[in-house]
XYZ file of C-alpha atoms in Angstrom:
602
model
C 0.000 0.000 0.000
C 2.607 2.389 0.922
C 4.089 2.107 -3.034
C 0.783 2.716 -4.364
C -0.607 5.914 -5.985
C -2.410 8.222 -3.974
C -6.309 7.914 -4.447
C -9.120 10.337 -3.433
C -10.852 9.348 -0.879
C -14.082 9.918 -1.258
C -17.719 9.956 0.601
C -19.292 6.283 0.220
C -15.649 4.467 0.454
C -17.660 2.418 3.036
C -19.994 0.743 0.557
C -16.663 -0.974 -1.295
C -16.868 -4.718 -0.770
C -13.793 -4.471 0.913
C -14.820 -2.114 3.496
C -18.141 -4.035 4.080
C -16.462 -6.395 6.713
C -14.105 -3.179 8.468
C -17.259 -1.423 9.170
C -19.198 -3.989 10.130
C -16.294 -4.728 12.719
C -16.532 -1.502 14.101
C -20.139 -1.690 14.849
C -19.338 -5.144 16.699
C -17.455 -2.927 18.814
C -19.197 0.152 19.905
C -22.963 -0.153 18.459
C -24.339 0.365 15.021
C -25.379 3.710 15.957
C -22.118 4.780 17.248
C -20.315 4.349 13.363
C -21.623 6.925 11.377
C -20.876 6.838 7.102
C -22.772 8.962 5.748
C -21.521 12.248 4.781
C -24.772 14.290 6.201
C -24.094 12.110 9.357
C -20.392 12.793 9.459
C -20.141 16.464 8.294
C -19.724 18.320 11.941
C -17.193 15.613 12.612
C -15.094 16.379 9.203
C -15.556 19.497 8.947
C -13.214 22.174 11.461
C -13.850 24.791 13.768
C -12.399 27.393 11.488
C -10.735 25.564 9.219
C -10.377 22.167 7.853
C -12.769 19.704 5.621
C -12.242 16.353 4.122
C -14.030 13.129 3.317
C -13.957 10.030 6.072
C -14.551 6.600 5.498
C -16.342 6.345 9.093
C -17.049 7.979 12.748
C -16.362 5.799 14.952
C -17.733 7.049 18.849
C -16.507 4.556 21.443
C -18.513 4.516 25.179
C -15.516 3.349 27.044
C -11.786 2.965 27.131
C -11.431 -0.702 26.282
C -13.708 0.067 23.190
C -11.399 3.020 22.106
C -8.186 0.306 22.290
C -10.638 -2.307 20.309
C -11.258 0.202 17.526
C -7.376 1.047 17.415
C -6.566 -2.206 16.664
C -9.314 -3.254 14.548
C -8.279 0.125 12.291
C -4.887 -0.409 11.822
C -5.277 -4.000 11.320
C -7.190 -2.319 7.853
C -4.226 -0.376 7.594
C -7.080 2.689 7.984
C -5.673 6.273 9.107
C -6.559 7.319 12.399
C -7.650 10.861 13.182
C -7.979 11.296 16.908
C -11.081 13.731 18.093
C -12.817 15.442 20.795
C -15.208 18.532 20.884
C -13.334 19.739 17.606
C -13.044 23.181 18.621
C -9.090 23.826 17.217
C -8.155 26.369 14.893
C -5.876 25.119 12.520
C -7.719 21.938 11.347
C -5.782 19.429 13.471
C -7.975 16.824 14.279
C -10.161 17.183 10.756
C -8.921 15.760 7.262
C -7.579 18.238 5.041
C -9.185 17.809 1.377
C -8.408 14.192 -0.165
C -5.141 13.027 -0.936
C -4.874 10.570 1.418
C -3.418 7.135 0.180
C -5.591 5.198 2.951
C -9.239 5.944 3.690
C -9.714 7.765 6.955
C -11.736 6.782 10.454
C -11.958 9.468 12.766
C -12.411 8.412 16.460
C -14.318 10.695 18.491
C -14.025 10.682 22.212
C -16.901 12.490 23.607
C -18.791 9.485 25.201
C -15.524 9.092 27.373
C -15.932 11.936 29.227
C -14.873 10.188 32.898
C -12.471 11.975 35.527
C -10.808 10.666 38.565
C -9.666 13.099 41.622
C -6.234 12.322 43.139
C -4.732 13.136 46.278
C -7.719 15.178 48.015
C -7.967 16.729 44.265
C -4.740 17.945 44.104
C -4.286 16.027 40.827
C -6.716 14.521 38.404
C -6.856 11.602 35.710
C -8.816 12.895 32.785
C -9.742 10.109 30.246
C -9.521 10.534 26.383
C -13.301 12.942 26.062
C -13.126 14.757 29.369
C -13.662 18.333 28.845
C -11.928 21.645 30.808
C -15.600 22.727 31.333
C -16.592 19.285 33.173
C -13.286 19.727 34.917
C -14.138 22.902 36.269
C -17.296 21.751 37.638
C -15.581 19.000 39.652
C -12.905 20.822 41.202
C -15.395 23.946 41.920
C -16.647 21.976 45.370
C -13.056 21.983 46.353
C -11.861 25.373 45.464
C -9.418 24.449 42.979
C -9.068 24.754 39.233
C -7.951 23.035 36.105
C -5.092 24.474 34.151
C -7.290 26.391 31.537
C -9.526 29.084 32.226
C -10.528 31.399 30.148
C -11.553 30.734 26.253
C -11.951 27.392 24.724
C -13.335 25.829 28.178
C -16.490 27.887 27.165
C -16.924 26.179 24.055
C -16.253 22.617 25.605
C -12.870 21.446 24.541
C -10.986 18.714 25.977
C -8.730 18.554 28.508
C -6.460 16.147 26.168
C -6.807 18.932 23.272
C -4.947 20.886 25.265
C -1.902 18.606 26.472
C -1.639 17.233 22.865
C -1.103 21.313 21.866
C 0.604 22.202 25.002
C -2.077 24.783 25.162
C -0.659 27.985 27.025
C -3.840 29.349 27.972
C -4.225 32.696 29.423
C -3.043 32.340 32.917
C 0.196 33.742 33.409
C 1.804 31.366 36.195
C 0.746 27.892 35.094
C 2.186 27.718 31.180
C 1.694 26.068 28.825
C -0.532 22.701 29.628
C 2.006 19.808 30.068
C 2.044 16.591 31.960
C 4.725 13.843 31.756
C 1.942 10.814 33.119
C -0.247 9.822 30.455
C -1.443 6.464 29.379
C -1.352 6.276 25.699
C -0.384 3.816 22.785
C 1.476 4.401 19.780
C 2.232 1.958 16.517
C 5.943 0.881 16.005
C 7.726 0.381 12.494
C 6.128 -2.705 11.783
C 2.683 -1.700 12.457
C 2.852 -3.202 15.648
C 0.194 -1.562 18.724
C 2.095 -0.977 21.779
C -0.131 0.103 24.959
C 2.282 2.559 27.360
C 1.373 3.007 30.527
C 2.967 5.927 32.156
C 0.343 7.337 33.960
C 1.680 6.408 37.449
C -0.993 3.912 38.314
C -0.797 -0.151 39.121
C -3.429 -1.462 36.529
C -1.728 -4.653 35.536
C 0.051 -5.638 32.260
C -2.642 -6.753 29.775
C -3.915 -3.534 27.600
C -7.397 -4.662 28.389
C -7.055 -5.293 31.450
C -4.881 -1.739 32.050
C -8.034 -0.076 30.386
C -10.643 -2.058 31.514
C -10.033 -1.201 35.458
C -9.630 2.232 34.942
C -12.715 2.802 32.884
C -14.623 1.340 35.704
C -12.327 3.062 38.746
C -10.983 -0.311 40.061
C -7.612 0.991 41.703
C -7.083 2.765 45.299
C -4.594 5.459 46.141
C -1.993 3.460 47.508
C -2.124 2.211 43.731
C -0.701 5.717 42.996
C 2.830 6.474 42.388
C 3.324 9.900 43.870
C 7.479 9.577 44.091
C 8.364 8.818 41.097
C 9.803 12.347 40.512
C 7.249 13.410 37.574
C 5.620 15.963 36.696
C 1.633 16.571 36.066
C 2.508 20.888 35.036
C 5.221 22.748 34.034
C 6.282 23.835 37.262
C 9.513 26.657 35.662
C 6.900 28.505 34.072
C 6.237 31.529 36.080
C 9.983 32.309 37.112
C 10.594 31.397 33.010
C 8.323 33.912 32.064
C 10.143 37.053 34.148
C 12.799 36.905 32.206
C 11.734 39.564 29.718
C 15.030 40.495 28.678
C 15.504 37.257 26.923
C 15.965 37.295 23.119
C 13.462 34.231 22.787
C 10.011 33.325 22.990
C 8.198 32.686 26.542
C 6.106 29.607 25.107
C 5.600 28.310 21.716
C 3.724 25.238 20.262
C 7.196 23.176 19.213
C 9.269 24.090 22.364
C 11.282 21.269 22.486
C 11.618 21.157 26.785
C 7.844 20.833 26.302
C 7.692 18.054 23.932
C 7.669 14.802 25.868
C 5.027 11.791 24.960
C 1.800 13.145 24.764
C 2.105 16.463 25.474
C 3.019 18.079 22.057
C 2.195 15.085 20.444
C -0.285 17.007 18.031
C -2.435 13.553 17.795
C 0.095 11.797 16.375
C -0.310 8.851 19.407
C -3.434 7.831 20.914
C -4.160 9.088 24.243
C -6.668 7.107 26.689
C -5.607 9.013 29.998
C -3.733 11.869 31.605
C -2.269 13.107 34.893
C -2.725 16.501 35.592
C -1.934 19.500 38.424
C -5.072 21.489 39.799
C -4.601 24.151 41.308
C -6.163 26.362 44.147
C -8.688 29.348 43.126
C -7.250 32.440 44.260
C -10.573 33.826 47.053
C -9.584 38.105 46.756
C -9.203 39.359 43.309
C -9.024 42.622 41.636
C -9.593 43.628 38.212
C -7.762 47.016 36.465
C -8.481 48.000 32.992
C -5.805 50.059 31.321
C -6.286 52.267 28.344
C -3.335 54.350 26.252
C -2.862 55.268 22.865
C 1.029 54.886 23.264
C 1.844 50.773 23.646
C 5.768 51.485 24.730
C 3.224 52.184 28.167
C 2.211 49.112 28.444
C 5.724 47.607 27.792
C 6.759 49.518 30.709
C 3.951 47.980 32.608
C 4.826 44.376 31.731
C 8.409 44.570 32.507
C 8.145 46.635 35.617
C 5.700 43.680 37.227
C 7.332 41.239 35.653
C 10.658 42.307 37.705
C 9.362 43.812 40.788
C 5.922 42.048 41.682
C 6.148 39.083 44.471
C 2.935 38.183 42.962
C 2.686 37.987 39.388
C -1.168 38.589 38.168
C -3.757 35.815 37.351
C -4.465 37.518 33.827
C -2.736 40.133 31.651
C -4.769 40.368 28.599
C -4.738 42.894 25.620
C -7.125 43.783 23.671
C -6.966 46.493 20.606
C -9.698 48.878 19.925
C -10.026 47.091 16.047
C -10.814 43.334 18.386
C -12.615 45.554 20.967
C -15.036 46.841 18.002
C -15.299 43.200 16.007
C -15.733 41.380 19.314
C -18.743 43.959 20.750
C -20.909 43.283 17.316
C -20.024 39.875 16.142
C -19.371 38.497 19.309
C -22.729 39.540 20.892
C -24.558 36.641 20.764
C -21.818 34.325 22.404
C -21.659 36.982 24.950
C -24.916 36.912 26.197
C -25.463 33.557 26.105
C -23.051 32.888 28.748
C -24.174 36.157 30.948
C -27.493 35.166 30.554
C -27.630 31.117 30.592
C -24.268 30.491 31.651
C -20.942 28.841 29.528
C -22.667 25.597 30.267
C -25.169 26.111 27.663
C -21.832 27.135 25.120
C -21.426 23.503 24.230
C -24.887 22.313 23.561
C -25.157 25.334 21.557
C -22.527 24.380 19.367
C -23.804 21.081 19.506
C -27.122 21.896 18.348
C -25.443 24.611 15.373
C -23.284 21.610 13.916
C -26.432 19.533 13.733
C -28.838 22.452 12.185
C -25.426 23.236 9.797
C -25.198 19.505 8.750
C -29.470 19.576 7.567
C -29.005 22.573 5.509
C -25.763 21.339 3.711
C -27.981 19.146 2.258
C -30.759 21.753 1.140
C -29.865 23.081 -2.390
C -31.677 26.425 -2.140
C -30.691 27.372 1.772
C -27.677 29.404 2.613
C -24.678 27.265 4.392
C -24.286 29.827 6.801
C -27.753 30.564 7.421
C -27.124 29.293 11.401
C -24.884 32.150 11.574
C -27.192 34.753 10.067
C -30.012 33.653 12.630
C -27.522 34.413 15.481
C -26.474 37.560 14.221
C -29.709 38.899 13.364
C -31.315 37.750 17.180
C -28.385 39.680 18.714
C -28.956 42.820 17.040
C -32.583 42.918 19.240
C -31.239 43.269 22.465
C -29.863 46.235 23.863
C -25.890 47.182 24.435
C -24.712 44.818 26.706
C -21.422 46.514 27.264
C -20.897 48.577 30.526
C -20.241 52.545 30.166
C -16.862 52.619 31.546
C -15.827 50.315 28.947
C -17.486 51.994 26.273
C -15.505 55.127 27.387
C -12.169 53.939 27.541
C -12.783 52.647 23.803
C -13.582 55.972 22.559
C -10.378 56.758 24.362
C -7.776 54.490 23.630
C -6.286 52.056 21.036
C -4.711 49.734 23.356
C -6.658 48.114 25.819
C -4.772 45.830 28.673
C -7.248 43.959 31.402
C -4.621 42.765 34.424
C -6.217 40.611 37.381
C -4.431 40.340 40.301
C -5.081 38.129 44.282
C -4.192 38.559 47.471
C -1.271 41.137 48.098
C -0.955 41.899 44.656
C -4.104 43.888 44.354
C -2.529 46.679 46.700
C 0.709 46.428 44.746
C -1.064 47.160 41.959
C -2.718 49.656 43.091
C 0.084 51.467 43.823
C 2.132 51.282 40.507
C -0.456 52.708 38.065
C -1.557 55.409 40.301
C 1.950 56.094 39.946
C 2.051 56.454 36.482
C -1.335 57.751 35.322
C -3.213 59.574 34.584
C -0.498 60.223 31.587
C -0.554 62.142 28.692
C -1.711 59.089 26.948
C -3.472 56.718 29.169
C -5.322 56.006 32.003
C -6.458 53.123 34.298
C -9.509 52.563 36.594
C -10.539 49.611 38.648
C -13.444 47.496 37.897
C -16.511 46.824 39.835
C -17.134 43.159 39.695
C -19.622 43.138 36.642
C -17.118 45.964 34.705
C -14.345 43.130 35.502
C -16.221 39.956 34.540
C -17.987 41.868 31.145
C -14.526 43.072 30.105
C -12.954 39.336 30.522
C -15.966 37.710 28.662
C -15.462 40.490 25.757
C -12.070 39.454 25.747
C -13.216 35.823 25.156
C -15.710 36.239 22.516
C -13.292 38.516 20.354
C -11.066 35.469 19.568
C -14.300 34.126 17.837
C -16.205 37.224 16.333
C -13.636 37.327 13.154
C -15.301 34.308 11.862
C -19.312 35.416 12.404
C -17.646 38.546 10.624
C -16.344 36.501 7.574
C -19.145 34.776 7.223
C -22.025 37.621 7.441
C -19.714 39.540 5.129
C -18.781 37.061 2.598
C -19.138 38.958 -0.794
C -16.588 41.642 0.429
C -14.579 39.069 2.916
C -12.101 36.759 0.823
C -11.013 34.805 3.971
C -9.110 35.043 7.790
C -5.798 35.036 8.189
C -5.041 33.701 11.452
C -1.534 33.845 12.855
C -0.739 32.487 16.534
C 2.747 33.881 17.433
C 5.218 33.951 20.402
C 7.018 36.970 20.338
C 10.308 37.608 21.928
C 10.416 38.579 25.599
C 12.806 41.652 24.926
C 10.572 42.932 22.034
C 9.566 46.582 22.837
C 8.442 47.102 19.584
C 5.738 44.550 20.095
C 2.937 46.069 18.375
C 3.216 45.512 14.614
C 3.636 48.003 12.036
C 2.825 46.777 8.791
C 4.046 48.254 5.264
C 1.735 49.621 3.385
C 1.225 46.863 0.232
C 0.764 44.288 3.093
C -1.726 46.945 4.990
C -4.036 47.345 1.791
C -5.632 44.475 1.307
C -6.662 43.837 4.855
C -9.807 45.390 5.527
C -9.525 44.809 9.694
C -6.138 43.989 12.158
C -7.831 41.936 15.005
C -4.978 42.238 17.896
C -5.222 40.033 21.055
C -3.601 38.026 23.412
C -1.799 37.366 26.598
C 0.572 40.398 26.980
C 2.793 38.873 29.669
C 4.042 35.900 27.976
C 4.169 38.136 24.476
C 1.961 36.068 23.197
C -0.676 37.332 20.608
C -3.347 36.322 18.263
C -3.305 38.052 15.057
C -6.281 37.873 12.737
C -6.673 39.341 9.714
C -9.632 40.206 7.325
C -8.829 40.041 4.095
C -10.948 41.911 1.090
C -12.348 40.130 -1.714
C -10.203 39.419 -4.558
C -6.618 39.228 -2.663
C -4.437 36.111 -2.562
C -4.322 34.946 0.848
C -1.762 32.158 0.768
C 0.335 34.883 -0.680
C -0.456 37.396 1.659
C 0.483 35.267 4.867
C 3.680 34.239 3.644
C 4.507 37.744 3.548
C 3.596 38.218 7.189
C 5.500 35.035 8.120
C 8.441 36.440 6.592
C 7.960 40.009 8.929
C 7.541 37.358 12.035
C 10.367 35.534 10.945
C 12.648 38.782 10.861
C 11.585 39.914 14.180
C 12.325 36.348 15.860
C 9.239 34.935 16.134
C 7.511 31.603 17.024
C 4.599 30.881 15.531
C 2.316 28.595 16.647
C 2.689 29.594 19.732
C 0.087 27.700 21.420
C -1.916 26.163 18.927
C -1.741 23.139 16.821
C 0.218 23.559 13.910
C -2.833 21.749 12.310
C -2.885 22.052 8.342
C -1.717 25.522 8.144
C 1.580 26.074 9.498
C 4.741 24.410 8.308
C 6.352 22.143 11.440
C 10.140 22.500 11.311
C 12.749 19.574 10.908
C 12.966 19.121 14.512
C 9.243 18.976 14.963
C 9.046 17.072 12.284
C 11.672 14.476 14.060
C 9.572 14.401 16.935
C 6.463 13.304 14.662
C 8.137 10.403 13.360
C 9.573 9.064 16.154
C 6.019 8.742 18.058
C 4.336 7.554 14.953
C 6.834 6.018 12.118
C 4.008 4.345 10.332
C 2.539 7.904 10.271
C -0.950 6.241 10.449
C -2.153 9.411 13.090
C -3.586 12.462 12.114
C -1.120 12.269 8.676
C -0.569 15.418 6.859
C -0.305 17.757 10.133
C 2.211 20.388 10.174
C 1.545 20.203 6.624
C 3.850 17.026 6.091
C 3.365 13.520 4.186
C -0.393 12.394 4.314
C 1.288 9.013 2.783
C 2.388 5.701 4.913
C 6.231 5.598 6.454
C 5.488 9.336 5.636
C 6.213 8.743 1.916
C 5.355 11.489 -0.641
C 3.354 11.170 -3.586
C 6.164 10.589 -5.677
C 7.638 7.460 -3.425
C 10.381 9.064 -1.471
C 10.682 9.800 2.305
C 9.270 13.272 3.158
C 11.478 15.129 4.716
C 9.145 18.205 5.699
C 7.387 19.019 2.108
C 6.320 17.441 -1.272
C 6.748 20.173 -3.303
C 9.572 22.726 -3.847
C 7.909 25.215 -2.820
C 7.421 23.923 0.793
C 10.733 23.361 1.198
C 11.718 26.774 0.328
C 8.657 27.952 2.631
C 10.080 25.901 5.243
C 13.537 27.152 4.813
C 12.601 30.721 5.152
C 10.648 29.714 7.923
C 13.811 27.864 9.933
């Protein structure tokens, strides 16, 4: 199979004689009704958040772990490529097929009916199986005033607490990093197409994979079945002293860091995770929001290095937010917004639920817009009144750069002290936040990083597409707020700027107008990023839109050398042994022009 051509693969692959038996197989496993083939069935599966499509032979939804391992085998005994999901919520495409040239058909496995989680140690720690989510998470450790690693954003939207580990998510919280565990209980396939179940998770299960699997799907170990010496680690505990060091000439956090590749975490799906080990930690009781305005960002430099040096505490948050995501985010982030103020983020990830089903039904109506879900939303949202408090409102009149710092404890009077200090200035201001000001200008924070897509897709006849970079910047750039040149700057109709300013690192999104070459257009901002030192991903999967480096690249293959995982990602061989389509090894691109992409890109 490996020397063969590549072939399409193609909706209905599962009504080939050949595929008959495979499928029927699969429904031995977990239920007829949990393999789905049809493409109306499969299309929210298939098709990404933001970005990302392709045909499947098959959805395959396991209940349990033991059925997950079952289905693992059973695939690659069909020499079928494995795509590994859970809510689906990433924005690069990484756990969704991208197009067709794939030279095996494709089964994605979705986790969501394994959605169990065991507290360790009085909560301190936590074993999250493969379809646990950060917002189920959150709602166990709530009772004991702790927290999972993730806070703010995707939890809202339901993604998993694996998605997160696999991308070494950094999140928004500035003194737990980047998510990272070295316990996880995972199995990969060697050279030979051989299924090896590792258990590293810390925890005497046995030495049978179904027996491993089978007792922890149904809870059957103790603590003193815990390993809590062996010298481990469930977080990355060097993050907030690593991040203080803003004079470095290097990035904070980025997705292919290699201290933070190790097993599963930054394994970008490329093994098959049943179980992690991870840190909670405890929810801070007194905190403080202050909301900083200034038309000048070398201020808000100042203010990131100064608390970055001199604070005992560093803060919870430090998020930014410019006027141009401020403006996006208040419109065509509305709806999002008062769903959770009004019903609460629980109700985020039925809705979404609910959308991909209603999107799936009209994809099949001729004469009924695809996006018409979207329009509904946006139109609803305009009926209600402005949901934004005054004070906010103000300080966008006022300012371009907006920065949103929460601190605890004795932080709030340090604080305190250092911007009244420094403003009012001839440029800025700050003011603190009553506790609805606080919590409205967090959740408009949130629903920016979405509104860029309700934008593209209510504006489509003047929108050509969203270009949407994810970059680590270095610590010791004080020119951190980008500048672009003119015939890069005219054919983007809005800059949407926002991120998490302590750990310089930012979410660029750009609108582009009708007409313009896209794929041209970001390799031009690449090569700016690449000029001014940056990393990019910084903390998302590199998916089917960024190129992975050599080294990244290394790290692929040696966790999956069949490549029979999530093929294709960090746009690399989608072929077996990681072949390309013209029979040689890839060695990080199939076409010239990747390699020289990927060169200017080293």
């Amino acid at each position: 199979m490996a020397n063969s051509p590549v072939v399409i693969n193609s909706p209905g692959n599962d009504a080939r004689p050949d595929n008959i038996p495979f499928i029927q197989q699969l429904k031995s496993i977990v239920g007829p009704r949990h393999v789905l083939t049809k493409p109306e069935s499969t299309f929210r599966y298939r098709k990404g958040f933001r970005f990302g499509n392709g045909p499947v032979l098959a959805v395959v939804r396991p209940g349990n772990l033991v059925e997950q391992w079952r289905v693992l085998k059973t695939c690659i005994t069909a020499n079928k490529i494995i795509i590994m999901q859970a809510a689906n919520t990433g924005l690069t495409g990484g756990s969704t097929p991208d197009g067709s040239q794939y030279d095996r058909d494709i089964v994605i496995v979705s986790t969501l009916r394994i959605a169990k989680i065991r507290l360790i140690n009085e909560g301190r720690q936590v074993i999250c199986h493969s379809g646990s989510t950060l917002m189920q998470l959150e709602k166990a450790l709530g009772p004991l005033g702790r927290e999972p690693h993730s806070g703010i954003g995707s939890s809202c939207i339901g993604a998993s607490v694996l998605g997160g580990i696999c991308n070494n998510s950094g999140g928004a919280l500035i003194r737990r990093g980047p998510a990272y565990t070295q316990f996880a209980l995972f199995a990969r396939v060697d050279e030979v197409g051989a299924v090896h179940l590792v258990n590293h998770l810390g925890v005497k299960l046995g030495t049978d994979p179904e027996e491993i699997l089978d007792k922890l799907d149904h809870d059957a170990f103790t603590e003193s079945d815990i390993d809590y010496t062996s010298g481990r680690s469930a977080s990355d505990h060097e993050y907030a002293e690593h991040v203080r060091d803003f004079a470095a000439d290097s990035p904070a956090r980025f997705n292919a860091d290699p201290k933070r590749l190790f097993e599963a975490s930054g394994s970008a799906g490329k093994v098959m995770i049943f179980a992690v080990r991870l840190d909670t930690f405890a929810k801070e009781q007194q905190t403080r929001v202050f909301y900083i305005g200034t038309n000048d960002p070398s201020e808000l430099a100042k203010i990131r290095c100064h608390m970055l040096a001199h604070f005992k505490e560093l803060p919870i948050y430090a998020e930014y937010l410019h006027r141009g995501a401020f403006d996006i985010g208040e419109k065509y982030g509305k709806d999002t917004f008062l769903t959770i103020q009004y019903l609460g983020a629980d109700w985020l990830p039925r809705l979404f639920a609910l959308k991909g089903r209603f999107d799936a039904l009209v994809s099949r109506l001729k004469l009924v817009p695809s996006d018409l879900s979207d329009k509904i939303m946006q139109g609803v949202s305009w009926i209600f009144p402005n949901h934004l408090p005054k004070k906010l409102k103000e300080y966008r009149d006022k300012y371009v750069h907006h920065l949103l710092v929460k601190m605890s404890g004795n932080g709030i009077l340090d604080a305190q002290r250092f911007l009244e200090s420094i403003f009012p200035s001839a440029q800025g201001d700050f003011f603190e936040c009553t506790d609805e000001e606080g919590e409205k200008a967090f959740l408009l924070r949130f629903v920016a990083a979405g509104a860029g897509v309700r934008y593209r897709t209510i504006h489509r006849r003047e929108v050509e597409d969203i270009i949407a970079l994810d970059v680590g910047l270095r610590r010791d750039d004080a020119d951190w707020f980008e500048t672009l040149p003119d015939e890069i700057a005219s054919p983007i109709l809005h800059t949407l700027y926002y991120g998490h300013f302590f750990c310089h690192v930012f979410h660029q999104d750009y609108i582009v107008r009708k007409g313009h070459n896209t794929v041209e257009l970001e390799h031009q901002l690449w090569r700016l990023l690449d000029m001014r030192g940056a990393q990019f991903p910084a903390e998302h999967n590199f998916g089917h839109l960024y190129y992975a480096k050599s080294a990244l690249i290394n790290h692929y293959k040696n966790l999956d050398p069949c490549n029979c995982f999530n093929p294709g990602i960090g746009r690399t061989s989608k072929c077996m042994h990681w072949r390309d389509q013209r029979g040689g090894v890839h060695e990080g691109g199939s076409a010239d022009q990747i390699h020289s992409l990927e060169s200017a890109h080293q």
